């Protein structure tokens, strides 16, 4: 287990001390793991207090939602363990006055028992307390009765509405009514790609096969209602939303808010993809998504996966959603963009009349197809190599560029110059990062060098090759010895030009050029990188050939000359 912790037994206290240190809106009780709003007025002047909490490991819940307009106090238990009755009672005493307290509880046995008993003890002391239980997990719709469902990430939305209602100064009964209405209109479901690791245990709670996922899991590392093979983000999002729809809480014409929640180790990139899918699916169902957020709102430690929460809303609920809060973890905003696409402002290139393909153009097209197929076949090799000293995207990038070249129409290769130019445009548009600009620049320079020649000679092609390499070197600043693609390109181009000038045949000259390129690529294994991502590794990059140089040799080996 690798965790950034000090002592597993002190994890919860250290979490809360870190949260409070970065949130002037909150303060930590000295003798209990309870975070409350700082600067509360005297008890007899306080508005209704809104409390929630539960086991730790769900950060930023629950302490991150303490602040004006949201929670008045959050009570933290040990990781995935309900807080004690005494801790909850301490939170109620520290935050509530005669106006009373609303306690929001996720529907787990330990939470219901400890929060419920603490509420009863507080009532005995004269503090009015109402309890609202959140049971939003629709994954259990065919497993347990409605009142036995778990409370999961949608609870955060109940926090927001109840906290905003309390901030308005509404009495306890009305704040509780707002919270119960929110909970009644709330549906959530989660999907996990893997387990999580409890600090005190040191190993994952369960193991999944390489392509297995858990559907309908809880938020404490427990397994879901079933396992299935992993599917696309669109399919998984559709599965969740269709389950919510089948539960009877989603239909055309509904107004809802959407919470796309990461379970702890899901990157923002993937959550955005899920958000895209969810919005598209809901809109196609005729559902109006009034507000939406994507992020990690209630996690399960380091679990990979996501949950979706849908809550029915009306104008009043939206006012409470939009009300201000200084709780640090609430994401603000949430407006959904109704105009998400802008037509390109680039003017289309004026169509050119079809030209008869020259023999050289036809030959270039065949070479381009051979090269593209070789790069596609080498995807995994290039990915593995680039993963060692780069960012691992070289294989995918070259494959994408190769597919773009294969998609070019035959008329793009009317002659060598136009064919090279078309290939450069295709690579520029298809490949991001550095490979796209490098190859596009080299091909464009070579195309200009050969403009006007329907049947370029071998020497003209060699000079164009040298010019292309110079363009690549100028663009990136790389020289031979810097451990880049130039270490293969430069000796290959120079050898081809020089051998032709010495009178060698085209076939022999090209063979020596390929051999020179191979030697240059091989030599990168012993070079200290001076440019590119590999330069960040320094000496650690040695022993592995540069991925860009190897990619050069993949396509050079497939070129035959005649």
JSON list of C-alpha atoms in Angstrom, two decimals, residues 234-349:
[
{"chain": "A", "resi": 234, "resn": "UNK", "atom": "CA", "xyz": [-21.79, 6.14, -23.47]},
{"chain": "A", "resi": 235, "resn": "UNK", "atom": "CA", "xyz": [-23.07, 2.61, -22.77]},
{"chain": "A", "resi": 236, "resn": "UNK", "atom": "CA", "xyz": [-22.37, 2.79, -19.03]},
{"chain": "A", "resi": 237, "resn": "UNK", "atom": "CA", "xyz": [-23.99, 6.20, -18.73]},
{"chain": "A", "resi": 238, "resn": "UNK", "atom": "CA", "xyz": [-27.01, 4.92, -20.61]},
{"chain": "A", "resi": 239, "resn": "UNK", "atom": "CA", "xyz": [-27.21, 1.90, -18.29]},
{"chain": "A", "resi": 240, "resn": "UNK", "atom": "CA", "xyz": [-27.36, 4.13, -15.21]},
{"chain": "A", "resi": 241, "resn": "UNK", "atom": "CA", "xyz": [-29.91, 6.56, -16.66]},
{"chain": "A", "resi": 242, "resn": "UNK", "atom": "CA", "xyz": [-32.10, 3.76, -17.99]},
{"chain": "A", "resi": 243, "resn": "UNK", "atom": "CA", "xyz": [-32.12, 2.21, -14.50]},
{"chain": "A", "resi": 244, "resn": "UNK", "atom": "CA", "xyz": [-33.20, 5.52, -12.99]},
{"chain": "A", "resi": 245, "resn": "UNK", "atom": "CA", "xyz": [-35.89, 5.83, -15.66]},
{"chain": "A", "resi": 246, "resn": "UNK", "atom": "CA", "xyz": [-37.10, 2.28, -14.99]},
{"chain": "A", "resi": 247, "resn": "UNK", "atom": "CA", "xyz": [-37.45, 3.19, -11.30]},
{"chain": "A", "resi": 248, "resn": "UNK", "atom": "CA", "xyz": [-40.12, 5.69, -12.30]},
{"chain": "A", "resi": 249, "resn": "UNK", "atom": "CA", "xyz": [-38.35, 8.93, -11.41]},
{"chain": "A", "resi": 250, "resn": "UNK", "atom": "CA", "xyz": [-37.39, 10.14, -14.87]},
{"chain": "A", "resi": 251, "resn": "UNK", "atom": "CA", "xyz": [-39.60, 10.93, -17.84]},
{"chain": "A", "resi": 252, "resn": "UNK", "atom": "CA", "xyz": [-39.94, 13.32, -20.74]},
{"chain": "A", "resi": 253, "resn": "UNK", "atom": "CA", "xyz": [-40.78, 16.85, -19.62]},
{"chain": "A", "resi": 254, "resn": "UNK", "atom": "CA", "xyz": [-39.03, 16.56, -16.25]},
{"chain": "A", "resi": 255, "resn": "UNK", "atom": "CA", "xyz": [-36.81, 19.34, -14.96]},
{"chain": "A", "resi": 256, "resn": "UNK", "atom": "CA", "xyz": [-33.74, 18.02, -13.16]},
{"chain": "A", "resi": 257, "resn": "UNK", "atom": "CA", "xyz": [-30.27, 18.79, -11.92]},
{"chain": "A", "resi": 258, "resn": "UNK", "atom": "CA", "xyz": [-27.42, 16.37, -12.67]},
{"chain": "A", "resi": 259, "resn": "UNK", "atom": "CA", "xyz": [-24.43, 15.48, -10.52]},
{"chain": "A", "resi": 260, "resn": "UNK", "atom": "CA", "xyz": [-21.64, 13.52, -12.23]},
{"chain": "A", "resi": 261, "resn": "UNK", "atom": "CA", "xyz": [-19.57, 12.25, -9.32]},
{"chain": "A", "resi": 262, "resn": "UNK", "atom": "CA", "xyz": [-16.11, 10.69, -9.34]},
{"chain": "A", "resi": 263, "resn": "UNK", "atom": "CA", "xyz": [-15.51, 7.93, -6.80]},
{"chain": "A", "resi": 264, "resn": "UNK", "atom": "CA", "xyz": [-11.98, 9.01, -5.88]},
{"chain": "A", "resi": 265, "resn": "UNK", "atom": "CA", "xyz": [-9.51, 8.24, -8.64]},
{"chain": "A", "resi": 266, "resn": "UNK", "atom": "CA", "xyz": [-11.48, 9.00, -11.78]},
{"chain": "A", "resi": 267, "resn": "UNK", "atom": "CA", "xyz": [-9.72, 11.78, -13.71]},
{"chain": "A", "resi": 268, "resn": "UNK", "atom": "CA", "xyz": [-11.63, 14.92, -14.77]},
{"chain": "A", "resi": 269, "resn": "UNK", "atom": "CA", "xyz": [-11.14, 13.86, -18.40]},
{"chain": "A", "resi": 270, "resn": "UNK", "atom": "CA", "xyz": [-13.29, 10.77, -17.91]},
{"chain": "A", "resi": 271, "resn": "UNK", "atom": "CA", "xyz": [-15.89, 12.59, -15.82]},
{"chain": "A", "resi": 272, "resn": "UNK", "atom": "CA", "xyz": [-16.28, 15.15, -18.63]},
{"chain": "A", "resi": 273, "resn": "UNK", "atom": "CA", "xyz": [-16.85, 12.33, -21.11]},
{"chain": "A", "resi": 274, "resn": "UNK", "atom": "CA", "xyz": [-19.54, 10.88, -18.84]},
{"chain": "A", "resi": 275, "resn": "UNK", "atom": "CA", "xyz": [-21.10, 14.33, -18.40]},
{"chain": "A", "resi": 276, "resn": "UNK", "atom": "CA", "xyz": [-21.24, 14.72, -22.17]},
{"chain": "A", "resi": 277, "resn": "UNK", "atom": "CA", "xyz": [-22.99, 11.37, -22.49]},
{"chain": "A", "resi": 278, "resn": "UNK", "atom": "CA", "xyz": [-25.43, 12.05, -19.66]},
{"chain": "A", "resi": 279, "resn": "UNK", "atom": "CA", "xyz": [-26.50, 15.42, -21.01]},
{"chain": "A", "resi": 280, "resn": "UNK", "atom": "CA", "xyz": [-26.99, 14.05, -24.52]},
{"chain": "A", "resi": 281, "resn": "UNK", "atom": "CA", "xyz": [-29.01, 11.06, -23.31]},
{"chain": "A", "resi": 282, "resn": "UNK", "atom": "CA", "xyz": [-31.20, 13.13, -20.99]},
{"chain": "A", "resi": 283, "resn": "UNK", "atom": "CA", "xyz": [-31.88, 15.73, -23.66]},
{"chain": "A", "resi": 284, "resn": "UNK", "atom": "CA", "xyz": [-32.78, 12.96, -26.11]},
{"chain": "A", "resi": 285, "resn": "UNK", "atom": "CA", "xyz": [-35.30, 11.67, -23.54]},
{"chain": "A", "resi": 286, "resn": "UNK", "atom": "CA", "xyz": [-36.93, 15.10, -23.44]},
{"chain": "A", "resi": 287, "resn": "UNK", "atom": "CA", "xyz": [-35.58, 15.89, -19.95]},
{"chain": "A", "resi": 288, "resn": "UNK", "atom": "CA", "xyz": [-34.57, 19.48, -19.22]},
{"chain": "A", "resi": 289, "resn": "UNK", "atom": "CA", "xyz": [-31.26, 19.57, -17.32]},
{"chain": "A", "resi": 290, "resn": "UNK", "atom": "CA", "xyz": [-31.40, 22.87, -15.46]},
{"chain": "A", "resi": 291, "resn": "UNK", "atom": "CA", "xyz": [-28.04, 22.58, -13.71]},
{"chain": "A", "resi": 292, "resn": "UNK", "atom": "CA", "xyz": [-25.18, 20.09, -13.98]},
{"chain": "A", "resi": 293, "resn": "UNK", "atom": "CA", "xyz": [-21.80, 19.55, -12.34]},
{"chain": "A", "resi": 294, "resn": "UNK", "atom": "CA", "xyz": [-18.95, 17.07, -12.83]},
{"chain": "A", "resi": 295, "resn": "UNK", "atom": "CA", "xyz": [-16.27, 16.40, -10.25]},
{"chain": "A", "resi": 296, "resn": "UNK", "atom": "CA", "xyz": [-15.52, 14.45, -7.09]},
{"chain": "A", "resi": 297, "resn": "UNK", "atom": "CA", "xyz": [-18.21, 15.34, -4.56]},
{"chain": "A", "resi": 298, "resn": "UNK", "atom": "CA", "xyz": [-18.56, 12.18, -2.46]},
{"chain": "A", "resi": 299, "resn": "UNK", "atom": "CA", "xyz": [-15.80, 9.64, -2.99]},
{"chain": "A", "resi": 300, "resn": "UNK", "atom": "CA", "xyz": [-15.02, 6.11, -1.89]},
{"chain": "A", "resi": 301, "resn": "UNK", "atom": "CA", "xyz": [-11.35, 6.68, -1.07]},
{"chain": "A", "resi": 302, "resn": "UNK", "atom": "CA", "xyz": [-9.33, 5.86, -4.21]},
{"chain": "A", "resi": 303, "resn": "UNK", "atom": "CA", "xyz": [-11.99, 3.93, -6.09]},
{"chain": "A", "resi": 304, "resn": "UNK", "atom": "CA", "xyz": [-12.07, 4.36, -9.89]},
{"chain": "A", "resi": 305, "resn": "UNK", "atom": "CA", "xyz": [-15.56, 4.88, -11.25]},
{"chain": "A", "resi": 306, "resn": "UNK", "atom": "CA", "xyz": [-18.49, 7.27, -11.23]},
{"chain": "A", "resi": 307, "resn": "UNK", "atom": "CA", "xyz": [-22.03, 7.79, -10.07]},
{"chain": "A", "resi": 308, "resn": "UNK", "atom": "CA", "xyz": [-24.84, 9.85, -11.51]},
{"chain": "A", "resi": 309, "resn": "UNK", "atom": "CA", "xyz": [-27.40, 11.67, -9.39]},
{"chain": "A", "resi": 310, "resn": "UNK", "atom": "CA", "xyz": [-30.62, 13.09, -10.81]},
{"chain": "A", "resi": 311, "resn": "UNK", "atom": "CA", "xyz": [-32.86, 15.32, -8.72]},
{"chain": "A", "resi": 312, "resn": "UNK", "atom": "CA", "xyz": [-36.27, 16.64, -9.74]},
{"chain": "A", "resi": 313, "resn": "UNK", "atom": "CA", "xyz": [-36.49, 20.43, -9.37]},
{"chain": "A", "resi": 314, "resn": "UNK", "atom": "CA", "xyz": [-38.88, 23.33, -9.74]},
{"chain": "A", "resi": 315, "resn": "UNK", "atom": "CA", "xyz": [-38.27, 27.08, -9.68]},
{"chain": "A", "resi": 316, "resn": "UNK", "atom": "CA", "xyz": [-38.14, 27.14, -5.88]},
{"chain": "A", "resi": 317, "resn": "UNK", "atom": "CA", "xyz": [-35.59, 24.33, -5.71]},
{"chain": "A", "resi": 318, "resn": "UNK", "atom": "CA", "xyz": [-33.43, 26.07, -8.31]},
{"chain": "A", "resi": 319, "resn": "UNK", "atom": "CA", "xyz": [-33.41, 29.23, -6.22]},
{"chain": "A", "resi": 320, "resn": "UNK", "atom": "CA", "xyz": [-32.04, 27.21, -3.31]},
{"chain": "A", "resi": 321, "resn": "UNK", "atom": "CA", "xyz": [-29.52, 25.47, -5.57]},
{"chain": "A", "resi": 322, "resn": "UNK", "atom": "CA", "xyz": [-28.31, 28.83, -6.87]},
{"chain": "A", "resi": 323, "resn": "UNK", "atom": "CA", "xyz": [-28.16, 30.50, -3.44]},
{"chain": "A", "resi": 324, "resn": "UNK", "atom": "CA", "xyz": [-24.66, 31.49, -2.39]},
{"chain": "A", "resi": 325, "resn": "UNK", "atom": "CA", "xyz": [-22.54, 29.44, 0.01]},
{"chain": "A", "resi": 326, "resn": "UNK", "atom": "CA", "xyz": [-18.97, 29.67, 1.22]},
{"chain": "A", "resi": 327, "resn": "UNK", "atom": "CA", "xyz": [-18.63, 25.89, 1.64]},
{"chain": "A", "resi": 328, "resn": "UNK", "atom": "CA", "xyz": [-15.32, 25.18, -0.07]},
{"chain": "A", "resi": 329, "resn": "UNK", "atom": "CA", "xyz": [-16.34, 21.96, -1.85]},
{"chain": "A", "resi": 330, "resn": "UNK", "atom": "CA", "xyz": [-19.57, 23.17, -3.42]},
{"chain": "A", "resi": 331, "resn": "UNK", "atom": "CA", "xyz": [-18.78, 23.73, -7.13]},
{"chain": "A", "resi": 332, "resn": "UNK", "atom": "CA", "xyz": [-20.90, 26.88, -7.73]},
{"chain": "A", "resi": 333, "resn": "UNK", "atom": "CA", "xyz": [-22.36, 27.63, -11.14]},
{"chain": "A", "resi": 334, "resn": "UNK", "atom": "CA", "xyz": [-23.84, 24.60, -12.82]},
{"chain": "A", "resi": 335, "resn": "UNK", "atom": "CA", "xyz": [-25.42, 26.38, -15.76]},
{"chain": "A", "resi": 336, "resn": "UNK", "atom": "CA", "xyz": [-25.80, 24.10, -18.76]},
{"chain": "A", "resi": 337, "resn": "UNK", "atom": "CA", "xyz": [-24.57, 25.43, -22.09]},
{"chain": "A", "resi": 338, "resn": "UNK", "atom": "CA", "xyz": [-27.41, 25.18, -24.61]},
{"chain": "A", "resi": 339, "resn": "UNK", "atom": "CA", "xyz": [-25.24, 26.27, -27.54]},
{"chain": "A", "resi": 340, "resn": "UNK", "atom": "CA", "xyz": [-22.30, 23.90, -27.47]},
{"chain": "A", "resi": 341, "resn": "UNK", "atom": "CA", "xyz": [-21.04, 23.91, -31.04]},
{"chain": "A", "resi": 342, "resn": "UNK", "atom": "CA", "xyz": [-19.73, 26.67, -33.29]},
{"chain": "A", "resi": 343, "resn": "UNK", "atom": "CA", "xyz": [-19.23, 26.11, -36.98]},
{"chain": "A", "resi": 344, "resn": "UNK", "atom": "CA", "xyz": [-15.61, 26.45, -38.06]},
{"chain": "A", "resi": 345, "resn": "UNK", "atom": "CA", "xyz": [-14.63, 29.93, -39.18]},
{"chain": "A", "resi": 346, "resn": "UNK", "atom": "CA", "xyz": [-12.04, 28.53, -41.58]},
{"chain": "A", "resi": 347, "resn": "UNK", "atom": "CA", "xyz": [-13.15, 29.17, -45.14]},
{"chain": "A", "resi": 348, "resn": "UNK", "atom": "CA", "xyz": [-13.32, 26.04, -47.29]},
{"chain": "A", "resi": 349, "resn": "UNK", "atom": "CA", "xyz": [-10.56, 25.64, -49.82]}
]
